[in-house]
Amino acid sequence: MSAVLEIEDLRKTYKSRRRGDRHALDGFDMLVEAGQVHGFLGPNGSGKTTTLRTLLGLIRPDGGRMAVLGQEVPAGLSTVTGQVGAIVESPQFFPHFTARDTLSLLAGAGEVPATRVDEVLELVGLRDRAGERVKTYSLGMKQRLAVASALLKNPKLLILDEPANGLDPGGIREMRTLMRDLAESGMTVVLSSHILGEIQLICDSVTIISLGRRVAFGPVDQVLAAHSHGAVRVRLDTAEDLAAAAEVLGRNGVPVARHPDHLMLSGVEKPASVSLLLAEHHLYVSELAPVSVDLESVFLELTNTAPVPGQHRQVDESVQIGGAEKSGRAGGGWGA
Amino acid sequence: MSLYVTELRRLAKRRLTRVMLVLLVLGLTGVATALAFSSQKRSPAVIAQAQVEADAQYRQATKDWEKMIAECDAAQARGEQTEDRYGPNCGRDWQPQPEMFDPEWSLPYQFDFRGEFSRLVAVFAGAVALFGFVVGASFVGAEWSTGGMMNLLLWRPKRLAVLGSKLAALLSLLAGVTVLLGALWTAAFWLIGSTRGTTAKVTAGVWQSVGLSGLRALAMILVAGAVAFALASLGRHTSMALGVAVGVAVVSEIGIRIGTGIAGVRFADRYVLSTYAMAWFEKQWKLIDHDSCQFVQGACEPKELIVTWQQSGLLFGLAAALVLTAAFWIMRRRDVA
């Protein structure tokens, strides 16, 4: 597969005499291959929107390299703009225009056939409300309009920043289906969202950014596998045997956490070996379940943004990846 | 070209553009209507009526004068002092004369196209310039503040072309509105002059002068629109342009006048912006320094300073060029966040 989007060592620093320098992007890397739905995740203030704005020519980078559809940007941006549809941050439209006017004007500016306007309005479910002013729209309807504007060009690369924001559950499901359909039609989709369950369902691969640096990337299942830590839940026939089982496992170097009705093991590469070991000591397993992690827990772990009781985390308090190890790659076979 | 046409469509679709255009047309119609109603053609019957009124006023004044003399004589006969009340010689020297009661004073106002239309061109220019300023500022200011500009830049990343197309669309609209409404304005007052006033002595030279005034008006309107556009683009908000306009008006028209008055600066109005606006429309504006004369020493011609339309053009042109250059320079370099 060819790379549709490449970012290497991207840097952007905001200088302020009062507050000092803030590195919004600190050597960020990203790679998205053709035909994928790629999740772009990060806590608030981590640099997601700055990355997208920089990629789309709205912000000047201080260093690094970017390429979209094989063209170096920002130099070659005007060559590929017609093939890139994007919404960045919340949908913003002139409130007194109707949805149809809004799209019609964008189509005019982008030299897109006017017939495409009705096609995308139909696609996002705004056909019957297209004649109403945008200011009367709900957030979810504005979001649909934003997606429509991004689809207007029938792009090869679609970049959507929080497209599900404000959508009702039905709308979220429709958006998910739309993303998948678009990817199946050959469109590459980059999706930034905080709804991690959606990302896990929709995306083929993800990039996680924290404090302007990539902290994880790769296919979703590999990222999850890399952070599952071999956790296994064990239940025995009788709860009275849990203490003996914990002792056996502990003696054999398996980290164990005791719970009233089960044991939690970690670092277990082969769960079957646990069953075998306990059986040798006449302790019989009734449940042996590898505990899968979800994207949310991986995200919280990687970005160090899990809530702590009694503490109020500030926006920029995320994980700092130090030294030479700039980014953690989850699993092999996915080149940078 | 597509971007320019799109921006022209966008500008024409904007509610503020339409509302302001309606207000402009209503305002100009109001001025024309008021002037039409106040003007009355001086027909022979109207002139004769004025002469009758002037004669009546003369007769009434003569009668009052004679009565005053009689009262004065009676007072003197009673031995009273009369000079304070009636003047020397009982006011006999102040006999009313027929030429003191000009029938012209009794004539109704008659609109004179030749004498008055150039001033009405300035009124028209002021109104359309205000329209251009507000529409120009809002056109780009609202685009910035609502995120429309960012959306557009995602479609057309050539920033200078985007801003340039918007400016070209604005100036085209302003030029179109000025030419169209200017033609209607001229036709309306020609009609008023023909039907309820006078269009006498309107020679080819007068029309040439009207044409040149119109061109200067058009230039002023375009400059107003372009400056507002540039200021709003610099501040990324409509209020930036409106704020600067109010600020300049307060500083120039009030602050400078007060400051120079306290400091005793000669020809202080040469530092006031409206002087240059007047000079632009009137071709020249004369400033008079009355303090340069010591009238107790006899007659004196006070010193004068002439501000020409060329000086005004240079000032406004430079200001517009400066603000526009800054707007395009910043547009090229700024981060759109």
GROMACS .gro file of N, CA and C in nm, chain A residues 12 14 53 56-60 77-78 81 86 88 92-97 101 104-106 108-112 133 135 149 152-153, chain B residues 1-3 6-7 9-11 13-15 142-143 145-148 150-159 332-337:
model
  198
   12LYS      N    1   0.636   2.264   1.566
   12LYS     CA    2   0.571   2.395   1.570
   12LYS      C    3   0.580   2.448   1.713
   14TYR      N    4   0.502   2.779   1.959
   14TYR     CA    5   0.437   2.908   1.978
   14TYR      C    6   0.519   2.987   2.079
   53ARG      N    7  -0.406   2.137   1.102
   53ARG     CA    8  -0.400   2.272   1.044
   53ARG      C    9  -0.269   2.292   0.968
   56LEU      N   10  -0.276   2.115   0.641
   56LEU     CA   11  -0.367   2.176   0.544
   56LEU      C   12  -0.327   2.319   0.508
   57GLY      N   13  -0.210   2.360   0.554
   57GLY     CA   14  -0.157   2.490   0.513
   57GLY      C   15  -0.209   2.608   0.592
   58LEU      N   16  -0.280   2.582   0.701
   58LEU     CA   17  -0.334   2.694   0.779
   58LEU      C   18  -0.230   2.748   0.877
   59ILE      N   19  -0.137   2.662   0.915
   59ILE     CA   20  -0.033   2.702   1.010
   59ILE      C   21   0.103   2.670   0.947
   60ARG      N   22   0.198   2.760   0.968
   60ARG     CA   23   0.332   2.737   0.914
   60ARG      C   24   0.412   2.652   1.012
   77LEU      N   25   0.065   2.213  -0.197
   77LEU     CA   26  -0.071   2.199  -0.143
   77LEU      C   27  -0.179   2.229  -0.246
   78SER      N   28  -0.155   2.334  -0.325
   78SER     CA   29  -0.259   2.370  -0.421
   78SER      C   30  -0.278   2.261  -0.527
   81THR      N   31  -0.503   2.000  -0.319
   81THR     CA   32  -0.620   2.047  -0.244
   81THR      C   33  -0.751   1.991  -0.299
   86ALA      N   34  -1.160   1.823   0.405
   86ALA     CA   35  -1.124   1.831   0.548
   86ALA      C   36  -1.222   1.917   0.625
   88VAL      N   37  -1.185   2.089   1.013
   88VAL     CA   38  -1.092   2.106   1.125
   88VAL      C   39  -1.167   2.167   1.242
   92GLN      N   40  -1.771   2.534   1.120
   92GLN     CA   41  -1.790   2.678   1.123
   92GLN      C   42  -1.840   2.725   0.987
   93PHE      N   43  -1.958   2.781   0.990
   93PHE     CA   44  -2.017   2.829   0.866
   93PHE      C   45  -2.082   2.963   0.891
   94PHE      N   46  -2.100   3.037   0.781
   94PHE     CA   47  -2.167   3.166   0.794
   94PHE      C   48  -2.313   3.140   0.832
   95PRO      N   49  -2.358   3.192   0.945
   95PRO     CA   50  -2.487   3.149   1.000
   95PRO      C   51  -2.609   3.188   0.918
   96HIS      N   52  -2.598   3.292   0.837
   96HIS     CA   53  -2.718   3.339   0.766
   96HIS      C   54  -2.737   3.276   0.629
   97PHE      N   55  -2.643   3.192   0.588
   97PHE     CA   56  -2.660   3.122   0.460
   97PHE      C   57  -2.729   2.989   0.485
  101ASP      N   58  -2.672   2.702   0.001
  101ASP     CA   59  -2.589   2.818  -0.038
  101ASP      C   60  -2.444   2.795   0.003
  104SER      N   61  -2.293   2.539  -0.214
  104SER     CA   62  -2.287   2.589  -0.352
  104SER      C   63  -2.170   2.687  -0.368
  105LEU      N   64  -2.150   2.772  -0.268
  105LEU     CA   65  -2.040   2.868  -0.275
  105LEU      C   66  -1.905   2.797  -0.267
  106LEU      N   67  -1.899   2.694  -0.181
  106LEU     CA   68  -1.773   2.618  -0.173
  106LEU      C   69  -1.747   2.546  -0.305
  108GLY      N   70  -1.842   2.640  -0.593
  108GLY     CA   71  -1.799   2.742  -0.689
  108GLY      C   72  -1.652   2.775  -0.673
  109ALA      N   73  -1.611   2.792  -0.546
  109ALA     CA   74  -1.471   2.826  -0.519
  109ALA      C   75  -1.378   2.713  -0.559
  110GLY      N   76  -1.426   2.590  -0.545
  110GLY     CA   77  -1.341   2.475  -0.575
  110GLY      C   78  -1.363   2.416  -0.712
  111GLU      N   79  -1.446   2.484  -0.792
  111GLU     CA   80  -1.474   2.439  -0.929
  111GLU      C   81  -1.527   2.296  -0.931
  112VAL      N   82  -1.616   2.269  -0.837
  112VAL     CA   83  -1.682   2.139  -0.829
  112VAL      C   84  -1.819   2.152  -0.896
  133ARG      N   85  -3.153   2.816   0.708
  133ARG     CA   86  -3.029   2.884   0.745
  133ARG      C   87  -2.950   2.801   0.845
  135LYS      N   88  -2.785   2.888   1.091
  135LYS     CA   89  -2.797   2.930   1.232
  135LYS      C   90  -2.912   2.857   1.303
  149SER      N   91  -1.947   1.923   0.337
  149SER     CA   92  -1.853   2.014   0.270
  149SER      C   93  -1.721   1.944   0.240
  152LEU      N   94  -1.765   1.713  -0.058
  152LEU     CA   95  -1.807   1.780  -0.182
  152LEU      C   96  -1.710   1.755  -0.298
  153LYS      N   97  -1.582   1.750  -0.265
  153LYS     CA   98  -1.481   1.735  -0.370
  153LYS      C   99  -1.465   1.590  -0.414
  337MET      N  100  -1.083   3.297  -1.178
  337MET     CA  101  -1.208   3.363  -1.217
  337MET      C  102  -1.326   3.305  -1.138
  338SER      N  103  -1.324   3.172  -1.119
  338SER     CA  104  -1.434   3.108  -1.047
  338SER      C  105  -1.440   3.160  -0.904
  339LEU      N  106  -1.323   3.182  -0.846
  339LEU     CA  107  -1.318   3.231  -0.708
  339LEU      C  108  -1.377   3.372  -0.701
  342THR      N  109  -1.746   3.348  -0.741
  342THR     CA  110  -1.803   3.293  -0.618
  342THR      C  111  -1.809   3.399  -0.508
  343GLU      N  112  -1.702   3.476  -0.497
  343GLU     CA  113  -1.699   3.579  -0.393
  343GLU      C  114  -1.802   3.689  -0.421
  345ARG      N  115  -2.082   3.635  -0.573
  345ARG     CA  116  -2.210   3.573  -0.534
  345ARG      C  117  -2.227   3.576  -0.383
  346ARG      N  118  -2.119   3.541  -0.313
  346ARG     CA  119  -2.125   3.538  -0.167
  346ARG      C  120  -2.160   3.677  -0.112
  347LEU      N  121  -2.095   3.778  -0.168
  347LEU     CA  122  -2.117   3.915  -0.121
  347LEU      C  123  -2.262   3.958  -0.148
  349LYS      N  124  -2.516   3.764  -0.174
  349LYS     CA  125  -2.610   3.683  -0.095
  349LYS      C  126  -2.614   3.727   0.050
  350ARG      N  127  -2.514   3.801   0.095
  350ARG     CA  128  -2.506   3.834   0.238
  350ARG      C  129  -2.622   3.924   0.279
  351ARG      N  130  -2.677   3.893   0.395
  351ARG     CA  131  -2.791   3.969   0.444
  351ARG      C  132  -2.755   4.114   0.469
  478ALA      N  133  -1.659   3.921   0.906
  478ALA     CA  134  -1.749   3.812   0.945
  478ALA      C  135  -1.696   3.678   0.895
  479GLU      N  136  -1.631   3.680   0.781
  479GLU     CA  137  -1.573   3.556   0.728
  479GLU      C  138  -1.465   3.502   0.822
  481SER      N  139  -1.438   3.584   1.154
  481SER     CA  140  -1.488   3.552   1.288
  481SER      C  141  -1.581   3.431   1.290
  482THR      N  142  -1.643   3.398   1.176
  482THR     CA  143  -1.730   3.280   1.176
  482THR      C  144  -1.659   3.154   1.128
  483GLY      N  145  -1.534   3.168   1.085
  483GLY     CA  146  -1.460   3.051   1.038
  483GLY      C  147  -1.474   3.026   0.889
  484GLY      N  148  -1.552   3.112   0.823
  484GLY     CA  149  -1.571   3.096   0.679
  484GLY      C  150  -1.441   3.109   0.602
  486MET      N  151  -1.142   3.030   0.705
  486MET     CA  152  -1.064   2.907   0.722
  486MET      C  153  -1.117   2.797   0.628
  487ASN      N  154  -1.248   2.787   0.622
  487ASN     CA  155  -1.310   2.690   0.531
  487ASN      C  156  -1.266   2.714   0.388
  488LEU      N  157  -1.268   2.840   0.351
  488LEU     CA  158  -1.232   2.876   0.214
  488LEU      C  159  -1.085   2.842   0.186
  489LEU      N  160  -1.000   2.867   0.285
  489LEU     CA  161  -0.857   2.839   0.267
  489LEU      C  162  -0.831   2.689   0.256
  490LEU      N  163  -0.922   2.609   0.312
  490LEU     CA  164  -0.906   2.464   0.296
  490LEU      C  165  -0.935   2.424   0.151
  491TRP      N  166  -1.014   2.506   0.085
  491TRP     CA  167  -1.047   2.478  -0.055
  491TRP      C  168  -0.949   2.545  -0.149
  492ARG      N  169  -0.909   2.665  -0.115
  492ARG     CA  170  -0.817   2.741  -0.200
  492ARG      C  171  -0.702   2.789  -0.112
  493PRO      N  172  -0.596   2.712  -0.104
  493PRO     CA  173  -0.489   2.748  -0.009
  493PRO      C  174  -0.403   2.868  -0.052
  494LYS      N  175  -0.427   2.924  -0.172
  494LYS     CA  176  -0.350   3.042  -0.212
  494LYS      C  177  -0.412   3.164  -0.146
  495ARG      N  178  -0.350   3.202  -0.038
  495ARG     CA  179  -0.412   3.304   0.049
  495ARG      C  180  -0.427   3.439  -0.019
  668ARG      N  181  -0.049   3.668   0.424
  668ARG     CA  182   0.047   3.570   0.372
  668ARG      C  183   0.120   3.497   0.483
  669ARG      N  184   0.141   3.566   0.594
  669ARG     CA  185   0.229   3.511   0.697
  669ARG      C  186   0.157   3.451   0.818
  670ARG      N  187   0.034   3.491   0.842
  670ARG     CA  188  -0.027   3.455   0.970
  670ARG      C  189  -0.068   3.306   0.976
  671ASP      N  190  -0.072   3.257   1.099
  671ASP     CA  191  -0.126   3.124   1.124
  671ASP      C  192  -0.276   3.138   1.140
  672VAL      N  193  -0.350   3.054   1.069
  672VAL     CA  194  -0.496   3.058   1.080
  672VAL      C  195  -0.537   2.957   1.185
  673ALA      N  196  -0.553   3.006   1.305
  673ALA     CA  197  -0.584   2.914   1.416
  673ALA      C  198  -0.717   2.953   1.477
   0.00000   0.00000   0.00000
